[in-house]
Amino acid sequence: MTQNPPRPRIALLTTGGTIAMTAQGGRGGQLALDGAALSASVPGIETLAEIEVRPVLAKPSASFTLSDLGRIAAAAQEAAEMFDGVVITHGTDTLEETAFALALLTRAEAPIVMTSAMRRPDQLGADGPANLAAAIRVAASAKARGLGLLVVSDDEIHVGALVRKTHSFRPHAFSSAPFGPIGWVAEGRVRIALKPAFDLPHLAYPGGEPVVPIVEAGPGLEPKVVEALAPACDGLVVALPGAGHVAAAAVAPLAALAAERPVVFASRTGAGETLQNSYGFGGGEIELLAKGLIGAGPLDARKARVLLQLLLAEGAGVERVRAAFAGI
Ligand code: ASP
């Protein structure tokens, strides 16, 4: 008599999001599905894996705090040490921040895979069940081991440290541009075409909610905006045009803040990195660095904010923050 091979054991961590929401009367989408209902939405799920549901949070992701991200990371780390793989269901809105935080806070051989949905289960073309099935297959795959935090959406496999939400309502809402997905799922087969080659620092989250706003500048940034924010923030991220260029008038208040707390400047272009030694005009990156601001390098403002919040939560001072960004 032949025996079936044991099914992979997958922990399903639930945190909320559209994947678990249905329309409630005239009040729009509200959280309604627990982990058991989510599992039940995938026909034949029991043939893919043995699933253990572990509820972690139940809120829309725009309301997540840094403590919530720390809680998801701790639950994912624990599950990755006990199971063959981990799937985390999450709202799409701030999935990129949680994915980046988990890439910094977790280290595991077992795949940790985030997934989500753009359409509720009660909407035509609901994408949650297919995304969940694909995420379970990736989490159960030996090919996905040791690749770091992954995000599965619309049959694509993305590196969690690179992915961004780039559409507000279509099912194909995630992109790792200017790179791309590192793999895909086709007819249930998991393909990995590329492996990430970068290292991120491994951080711990001891608790705390450092206040780090993001200010995006265009042509012009009023000094009074920076001055008004300064007393309220533990650090600041400014998303700047081009390679990191701000209105000359904003340099003085930014420099004053940078003398006390970390001020990180990122490029708002969505690709490339902040430069260090190309532009010498007032407000150019050479002046910003000379005045003590810290370049985000290849990180966009949202990822830079997550890194800065986690470093501040660890108690890092300006020089440790500078070294951490320089090491990215
Ligand atoms: N409101 C949802 C969230 O929690 C949106 C989504 O999941 O797409 O992010």
mmCIF file with all atom_site columns, N, CA and C and ligand atoms in Angstrom, residues 16-19 21 59-62 90-94 116-118 165, ligand 1:
data_model
loop_
_atom_site.group_PDB
_atom_site.id
_atom_site.type_symbol
_atom_site.label_atom_id
_atom_site.label_alt_id
_atom_site.label_comp_id
_atom_site.label_asym_id
_atom_site.label_entity_id
_atom_site.label_seq_id
_atom_site.pdbx_PDB_ins_code
_atom_site.Cartn_x
_atom_site.Cartn_y
_atom_site.Cartn_z
_atom_site.occupancy
_atom_site.B_iso_or_equiv
_atom_site.pdbx_formal_charge
_atom_site.auth_seq_id
_atom_site.auth_comp_id
_atom_site.auth_asym_id
_atom_site.auth_atom_id
_atom_site.pdbx_PDB_model_num
ATOM   1  N N  . GLY A 1 16  ? -6.315  40.970 8.992  1.00 0.00 ? 16  GLY A N  1
ATOM   2  C CA . GLY A 1 16  ? -7.389  41.838 8.481  1.00 0.00 ? 16  GLY A CA 1
ATOM   3  C C  . GLY A 1 16  ? -7.204  42.117 7.004  1.00 0.00 ? 16  GLY A C  1
ATOM   4  N N  . GLY A 1 17  ? -7.765  43.221 6.529  1.00 0.00 ? 17  GLY A N  1
ATOM   5  C CA . GLY A 1 17  ? -7.623  43.592 5.117  1.00 0.00 ? 17  GLY A CA 1
ATOM   6  C C  . GLY A 1 17  ? -8.843  43.212 4.300  1.00 0.00 ? 17  GLY A C  1
ATOM   7  N N  . THR A 1 18  ? -8.874  43.696 3.064  1.00 0.00 ? 18  THR A N  1
ATOM   8  C CA . THR A 1 18  ? -9.992  43.446 2.155  1.00 0.00 ? 18  THR A CA 1
ATOM   9  C C  . THR A 1 18  ? -10.243 41.960 1.950  1.00 0.00 ? 18  THR A C  1
ATOM   10 N N  . ILE A 1 19  ? -9.189  41.159 2.017  1.00 0.00 ? 19  ILE A N  1
ATOM   11 C CA . ILE A 1 19  ? -9.319  39.715 1.829  1.00 0.00 ? 19  ILE A CA 1
ATOM   12 C C  . ILE A 1 19  ? -10.306 39.125 2.843  1.00 0.00 ? 19  ILE A C  1
ATOM   13 N N  . MET A 1 21  ? -12.884 41.050 4.270  1.00 0.00 ? 21  MET A N  1
ATOM   14 C CA . MET A 1 21  ? -13.992 42.001 4.458  1.00 0.00 ? 21  MET A CA 1
ATOM   15 C C  . MET A 1 21  ? -15.166 41.684 3.546  1.00 0.00 ? 21  MET A C  1
ATOM   16 N N  . LYS A 1 59  ? -7.648  44.518 11.791 1.00 0.00 ? 59  LYS A N  1
ATOM   17 C CA . LYS A 1 59  ? -7.953  45.929 11.530 1.00 0.00 ? 59  LYS A CA 1
ATOM   18 C C  . LYS A 1 59  ? -7.541  46.294 10.110 1.00 0.00 ? 59  LYS A C  1
ATOM   19 N N  . PRO A 1 60  ? -8.078  47.403 9.622  1.00 0.00 ? 60  PRO A N  1
ATOM   20 C CA . PRO A 1 60  ? -7.595  47.900 8.334  1.00 0.00 ? 60  PRO A CA 1
ATOM   21 C C  . PRO A 1 60  ? -6.134  48.325 8.462  1.00 0.00 ? 60  PRO A C  1
ATOM   22 N N  . SER A 1 61  ? -5.336  48.066 7.448  1.00 0.00 ? 61  SER A N  1
ATOM   23 C CA . SER A 1 61  ? -3.893  48.224 7.627  1.00 0.00 ? 61  SER A CA 1
ATOM   24 C C  . SER A 1 61  ? -3.463  49.679 7.761  1.00 0.00 ? 61  SER A C  1
ATOM   25 N N  . ALA A 1 62  ? -4.301  50.636 7.345  1.00 0.00 ? 62  ALA A N  1
ATOM   26 C CA . ALA A 1 62  ? -3.934  52.041 7.543  1.00 0.00 ? 62  ALA A CA 1
ATOM   27 C C  . ALA A 1 62  ? -3.923  52.409 9.021  1.00 0.00 ? 62  ALA A C  1
ATOM   28 N N  . HIS A 1 90  ? -3.134  40.207 4.896  1.00 0.00 ? 90  HIS A N  1
ATOM   29 C CA . HIS A 1 90  ? -2.867  41.599 5.301  1.00 0.00 ? 90  HIS A CA 1
ATOM   30 C C  . HIS A 1 90  ? -3.633  42.529 4.365  1.00 0.00 ? 90  HIS A C  1
ATOM   31 N N  . GLY A 1 91  ? -3.991  43.690 4.822  1.00 0.00 ? 91  GLY A N  1
ATOM   32 C CA . GLY A 1 91  ? -4.556  44.700 3.931  1.00 0.00 ? 91  GLY A CA 1
ATOM   33 C C  . GLY A 1 91  ? -3.515  45.159 2.922  1.00 0.00 ? 91  GLY A C  1
ATOM   34 N N  . THR A 1 92  ? -3.994  45.521 1.731  1.00 0.00 ? 92  THR A N  1
ATOM   35 C CA . THR A 1 92  ? -3.039  45.939 0.697  1.00 0.00 ? 92  THR A CA 1
ATOM   36 C C  . THR A 1 92  ? -2.475  47.341 0.962  1.00 0.00 ? 92  THR A C  1
ATOM   37 N N  . ASP A 1 93  ? -3.262  48.166 1.684  1.00 0.00 ? 93  ASP A N  1
ATOM   38 C CA . ASP A 1 93  ? -2.922  49.594 1.742  1.00 0.00 ? 93  ASP A CA 1
ATOM   39 C C  . ASP A 1 93  ? -1.516  49.872 2.267  1.00 0.00 ? 93  ASP A C  1
ATOM   40 N N  . THR A 1 94  ? -1.158  49.212 3.343  1.00 0.00 ? 94  THR A N  1
ATOM   41 C CA . THR A 1 94  ? 0.175   49.460 3.914  1.00 0.00 ? 94  THR A CA 1
ATOM   42 C C  . THR A 1 94  ? 0.980   48.160 3.975  1.00 0.00 ? 94  THR A C  1
ATOM   43 N N  . SER A 1 116 ? -2.837  39.182 0.082  1.00 0.00 ? 116 SER A N  1
ATOM   44 C CA . SER A 1 116 ? -3.883  40.174 0.314  1.00 0.00 ? 116 SER A CA 1
ATOM   45 C C  . SER A 1 116 ? -4.925  40.049 -0.798 1.00 0.00 ? 116 SER A C  1
ATOM   46 N N  . ALA A 1 117 ? -5.843  40.977 -0.836 1.00 0.00 ? 117 ALA A N  1
ATOM   47 C CA . ALA A 1 117 ? -6.823  41.011 -1.936 1.00 0.00 ? 117 ALA A CA 1
ATOM   48 C C  . ALA A 1 117 ? -7.190  42.446 -2.225 1.00 0.00 ? 117 ALA A C  1
ATOM   49 N N  . MET A 1 118 ? -7.474  42.716 -3.482 1.00 0.00 ? 118 MET A N  1
ATOM   50 C CA . MET A 1 118 ? -7.955  44.036 -3.884 1.00 0.00 ? 118 MET A CA 1
ATOM   51 C C  . MET A 1 118 ? -9.476  44.062 -3.966 1.00 0.00 ? 118 MET A C  1
ATOM   52 N N  . LYS A 1 165 ? 2.683   49.042 -3.399 1.00 0.00 ? 165 LYS A N  1
ATOM   53 C CA . LYS A 1 165 ? 1.339   49.073 -3.975 1.00 0.00 ? 165 LYS A CA 1
ATOM   54 C C  . LYS A 1 165 ? 1.313   50.203 -4.986 1.00 0.00 ? 165 LYS A C  1
HETATM 55 N N1 . ASP B 2 .   ? -8.601  48.619 3.769  1.00 0.00 ? 1   ASP B N1 1
HETATM 56 C C1 . ASP B 2 .   ? -7.839  47.562 3.319  1.00 0.00 ? 1   ASP B C1 1
HETATM 57 C C2 . ASP B 2 .   ? -6.564  47.440 4.143  1.00 0.00 ? 1   ASP B C2 1
HETATM 58 O O1 . ASP B 2 .   ? -6.664  46.996 5.241  1.00 0.00 ? 1   ASP B O1 1
HETATM 59 C C3 . ASP B 2 .   ? -7.557  47.658 1.881  1.00 0.00 ? 1   ASP B C3 1
HETATM 60 C C4 . ASP B 2 .   ? -7.092  46.364 1.315  1.00 0.00 ? 1   ASP B C4 1
HETATM 61 O O2 . ASP B 2 .   ? -6.851  45.391 1.975  1.00 0.00 ? 1   ASP B O2 1
HETATM 62 O O3 . ASP B 2 .   ? -6.979  46.348 0.096  1.00 0.00 ? 1   ASP B O3 1
HETATM 63 O O4 . ASP B 2 .   ? -5.470  47.778 3.712  1.00 0.00 ? 1   ASP B O4 1
#
